[in-house]
Structure formats: structure tokens, C-alpha cells
Amino acid sequence: MIAYLKGKSLQINEKSLILEVNNVGYLVRATAEVTSNLMVGKETELFIHTHVREDEITFYGFVDQESLVLFQQLTSVSGVGPKTALDILENPINLIKNAILSEDEAIISQFPRIGKKTAQRLIIDLKNKITPPQSSSRTHPGKIDTDAVEALENLGYDRSIIIKCLSSLPKETKKTEEIIKYFLKNA
């Protein structure tokens, strides 16, 4: 199993990159946040999760161990495959962990491809396995107003962008109208 790769980025796409290590190019899937911080021709270090299926071997890359471990925990839950786990990791890690630890189904079911049953399964399976976030400064553990999220989706905004922006919502912002105004100013 490959657990770590260090090499030069040859090509970078929105959710994947080709990493050259000793004249071999590895296709590595990653979040858009990871790929947006990379530059073609620069040295890149990634922790790797190797996913093996009967017809394919896929590498998933992460910039830190915390992201890798959370990815592996997410994929251990029935109904959550590597693509879904990678989509979930487009959100801030602290938001994901706080939502699971506080058993907040509303936030979890807002993640891409996650319905109510899978949200419940994530909570049940991972509540006792997830370590508390390393830094709580990026997100607050409170619940995000689902009415505000739905209203913003109806305005045409992408759910993952809404959740990312609202994860840094000040604790004193509680009314739906205030939440929507905050999003529109900060998105």
C-alpha cells in the first residue's frame, strides 16, 4: 500500500492531480481546496489513501494526517464511499467533526450525497471514534439554521459553499435573516 507521496505536480485539475515521483506519474484524487493550493512544477507532499477495487486502484491525497484519518473513518460507514467522503471533506474539518460530535443531523444531511439515514449512521458509527477538532477557532459547534440554508439554495447557491461560509458564522448571529445577510456579505 502506498501511504505517502512526495514529488512534482505535473498537472492539476479541480479535484485531481498528477504527481511525478521518480519519473512515474500518479493520478491522485483530492479536494478542490487541496488542489487549489498547489502549483504545477512545485514539489508536493501528500498522505495517501489507496482504494482498491477489482477493476481499479485509486489514490486519494491529503495534506495532513487529520484529513486522512477522517476520510478513512467516513469511508468505514456503510453507504459512504470514497467519492462521497471526499465531497464531505470539501467542508472544514472542524465543522464535520463538531456536527458528528454534537449529533447534528441537520448539518450532516446538508453534505453532498448524505440523506437523513446516512447522517444518522455517520453519527452512530463515528461519534465515539472522532477526536475533537484540533482548533475550534475556524468553526463554531452550534447548529446552522436549515431554513437559511434552504433559502440560499433556492436563490441558486451551492450547498457546500453555503455550509463552508456559514461555518465561520459568529455565535451571536441566530436569526434566519441575519444568517442570510452574513452569507451574502461573506460568500
Short mmCIF file of C-alpha atoms in Angstrom, two decimals:
data_model
loop_
_atom_site.label_atom_id
_atom_site.label_comp_id
_atom_site.label_asym_id
_atom_site.label_seq_id
_atom_site.Cartn_x
_atom_site.Cartn_y
_atom_site.Cartn_z
CA MET A 1 0.00 0.00 0.00
CA ILE A 2 1.18 3.49 -0.77
CA ALA A 3 0.77 5.81 2.24
CA TYR A 4 2.76 8.90 1.24
CA LEU A 5 3.96 10.51 -1.98
CA LYS A 6 6.39 13.38 -2.47
CA GLY A 7 7.08 14.71 -5.92
CA LYS A 8 6.45 17.36 -8.54
CA SER A 9 2.91 18.33 -9.60
CA LEU A 10 2.69 17.81 -13.37
CA GLN A 11 -0.97 18.61 -13.91
CA ILE A 12 -3.60 19.98 -11.54
CA ASN A 13 -7.34 19.74 -12.12
CA GLU A 14 -10.20 20.79 -9.85
CA LYS A 15 -10.31 17.52 -7.89
CA SER A 16 -7.25 15.61 -9.02
CA LEU A 17 -3.59 15.98 -9.87
CA ILE A 18 -0.78 14.05 -11.48
CA LEU A 19 2.16 13.75 -9.13
CA GLU A 20 5.52 12.70 -10.60
CA VAL A 21 7.59 10.59 -8.22
CA ASN A 22 10.82 9.08 -9.63
CA ASN A 23 9.63 9.51 -13.24
CA VAL A 24 6.29 7.82 -12.56
CA GLY A 25 3.09 9.89 -12.74
CA TYR A 26 0.45 9.03 -10.14
CA LEU A 27 -3.13 10.24 -10.58
CA VAL A 28 -4.26 11.39 -7.14
CA ARG A 29 -7.80 12.47 -6.28
CA ALA A 30 -8.07 15.31 -3.76
CA THR A 31 -10.44 18.01 -2.58
CA ALA A 32 -10.72 21.25 -4.51
CA GLU A 33 -9.19 23.03 -1.51
CA VAL A 34 -6.07 20.84 -1.72
CA THR A 35 -5.64 21.23 -5.49
CA SER A 36 -6.26 24.99 -5.42
CA ASN A 37 -3.26 25.42 -3.09
CA LEU A 38 -0.86 23.51 -5.38
CA MET A 39 1.23 24.82 -8.26
CA VAL A 40 2.35 22.96 -11.38
CA GLY A 41 6.06 22.20 -11.25
CA LYS A 42 6.34 22.64 -7.48
CA GLU A 43 7.17 19.88 -5.02
CA THR A 44 4.12 18.42 -3.31
CA GLU A 45 3.79 16.10 -0.34
CA LEU A 46 0.57 14.15 0.21
CA PHE A 47 -0.59 11.48 2.61
CA ILE A 48 -2.26 8.81 0.50
CA HIS A 49 -5.21 6.50 0.98
CA THR A 50 -5.07 3.65 -1.54
CA HIS A 51 -8.52 2.42 -2.52
CA VAL A 52 -8.54 -0.95 -4.30
CA ARG A 53 -11.46 -2.32 -6.30
CA GLU A 54 -11.46 -5.33 -8.59
CA ASP A 55 -11.17 -3.09 -11.66
CA GLU A 56 -9.33 -0.04 -10.35
CA ILE A 57 -6.76 1.29 -7.88
CA THR A 58 -7.38 4.90 -6.84
CA PHE A 59 -5.17 7.18 -4.76
CA TYR A 60 -6.71 9.88 -2.56
CA GLY A 61 -4.35 12.60 -1.34
CA PHE A 62 -4.42 14.73 1.81
CA VAL A 63 -2.12 17.45 3.12
CA ASP A 64 -2.29 16.26 6.73
CA GLN A 65 -2.89 13.13 8.80
CA GLU A 66 -6.07 14.54 10.37
CA SER A 67 -7.78 14.78 6.97
CA LEU A 68 -6.60 11.29 6.00
CA VAL A 69 -7.86 9.74 9.24
CA LEU A 70 -11.23 11.48 8.94
CA PHE A 71 -11.52 10.28 5.32
CA GLN A 72 -10.83 6.70 6.43
CA GLN A 73 -13.37 6.99 9.25
CA LEU A 74 -16.01 8.36 6.88
CA THR A 75 -15.46 5.55 4.36
CA SER A 76 -15.81 2.96 7.14
CA VAL A 77 -19.50 3.89 7.39
CA SER A 78 -21.90 1.85 5.27
CA GLY A 79 -23.22 3.96 2.39
CA VAL A 80 -20.25 6.35 2.32
CA GLY A 81 -17.77 5.60 -0.43
CA PRO A 82 -14.53 7.41 -1.19
CA LYS A 83 -16.13 9.92 -3.59
CA THR A 84 -18.78 10.86 -1.04
CA ALA A 85 -16.18 11.10 1.73
CA LEU A 86 -14.06 13.39 -0.46
CA ASP A 87 -17.11 15.57 -1.14
CA ILE A 88 -17.79 15.77 2.61
CA LEU A 89 -14.17 16.84 3.17
CA GLU A 90 -14.77 19.88 0.95
CA ASN A 91 -16.18 21.31 4.20
CA PRO A 92 -13.98 22.47 7.08
CA ILE A 93 -12.80 19.52 9.20
CA ASN A 94 -13.90 21.25 12.40
CA LEU A 95 -17.43 21.65 11.02
CA ILE A 96 -17.61 17.94 10.12
CA LYS A 97 -16.25 16.79 13.47
CA ASN A 98 -18.40 19.18 15.50
CA ALA A 99 -21.52 18.13 13.59
CA ILE A 100 -20.84 14.45 14.32
CA LEU A 101 -19.84 15.00 17.96
CA SER A 102 -22.87 17.21 18.64
CA GLU A 103 -25.11 14.74 16.75
CA ASP A 104 -26.33 17.49 14.44
CA GLU A 105 -28.23 15.61 11.72
CA ALA A 106 -29.31 18.86 10.07
CA ILE A 107 -25.75 19.89 9.23
CA ILE A 108 -24.63 16.38 8.27
CA SER A 109 -27.58 15.86 5.93
CA GLN A 110 -26.59 19.11 4.15
CA PHE A 111 -23.35 17.48 2.96
CA PRO A 112 -23.41 16.23 -0.66
CA ARG A 113 -24.98 12.78 -1.18
CA ILE A 114 -25.89 12.45 2.51
CA GLY A 115 -29.52 11.85 3.40
CA LYS A 116 -31.14 11.55 6.80
CA LYS A 117 -30.43 7.81 7.23
CA THR A 118 -26.78 8.12 6.26
CA ALA A 119 -26.45 11.14 8.57
CA GLN A 120 -27.80 9.03 11.44
CA ARG A 121 -25.41 6.21 10.53
CA LEU A 122 -22.45 8.61 10.48
CA ILE A 123 -23.36 9.84 13.96
CA ILE A 124 -23.88 6.36 15.41
CA ASP A 125 -20.76 4.85 13.84
CA LEU A 126 -18.35 7.75 14.34
CA LYS A 127 -19.43 9.62 17.48
CA ASN A 128 -17.08 7.62 19.70
CA LYS A 129 -14.28 7.37 17.11
CA ILE A 130 -13.91 11.02 16.10
CA THR A 131 -11.35 13.05 18.01
CA PRO A 132 -12.36 16.60 18.92
CA PRO A 133 -11.18 19.24 16.44
CA GLN A 134 -7.59 20.40 16.93
CA SER A 135 -8.58 24.05 16.67
CA SER A 136 -12.08 25.33 17.30
CA SER A 137 -11.31 28.82 16.04
CA ARG A 138 -12.42 28.15 12.45
CA THR A 139 -15.90 26.92 13.21
CA HIS A 140 -18.40 27.15 15.97
CA PRO A 141 -20.14 24.00 17.12
CA GLY A 142 -23.63 25.50 17.04
CA LYS A 143 -26.31 24.41 14.63
CA ILE A 144 -26.69 26.10 11.28
CA ASP A 145 -30.23 27.30 10.58
CA THR A 146 -31.66 24.88 7.99
CA ASP A 147 -34.23 27.49 6.88
CA ALA A 148 -31.39 29.84 5.96
CA VAL A 149 -29.56 27.08 4.08
CA GLU A 150 -32.73 26.16 2.14
CA ALA A 151 -33.45 29.82 1.33
CA LEU A 152 -29.92 30.31 0.00
CA GLU A 153 -30.18 27.10 -2.05
CA ASN A 154 -33.44 28.42 -3.53
CA LEU A 155 -31.52 31.55 -4.54
CA GLY A 156 -29.20 29.28 -6.54
CA TYR A 157 -26.21 28.93 -4.22
CA ASP A 158 -24.41 25.60 -3.92
CA ARG A 159 -24.99 23.77 -0.63
CA SER A 160 -21.30 23.11 0.03
CA ILE A 161 -20.44 26.80 -0.47
CA ILE A 162 -23.25 27.79 1.91
CA ILE A 163 -22.07 25.41 4.63
CA LYS A 164 -18.43 26.48 4.26
CA CYS A 165 -19.31 30.15 4.59
CA LEU A 166 -21.73 29.63 7.48
CA SER A 167 -19.22 27.50 9.38
CA SER A 168 -17.49 30.74 10.40
CA LEU A 169 -20.77 32.37 11.42
CA PRO A 170 -20.46 34.41 14.65
CA LYS A 171 -22.26 32.73 17.56
CA GLU A 172 -24.43 35.80 18.18
CA THR A 173 -25.91 35.57 14.66
CA LYS A 174 -29.05 33.49 15.22
CA LYS A 175 -31.98 34.87 13.19
CA THR A 176 -32.52 33.44 9.73
CA GLU A 177 -32.47 36.94 8.18
CA GLU A 178 -29.14 37.75 9.87
CA ILE A 179 -27.66 34.46 8.70
CA ILE A 180 -28.69 35.14 5.10
CA LYS A 181 -27.24 38.68 5.27
CA TYR A 182 -24.00 37.30 6.71
CA PHE A 183 -23.74 34.79 3.85
CA LEU A 184 -24.45 37.38 1.15
CA LYS A 185 -21.74 39.67 2.56
CA ASN A 186 -19.13 36.93 3.00
CA ALA A 187 -19.73 34.46 0.16
#
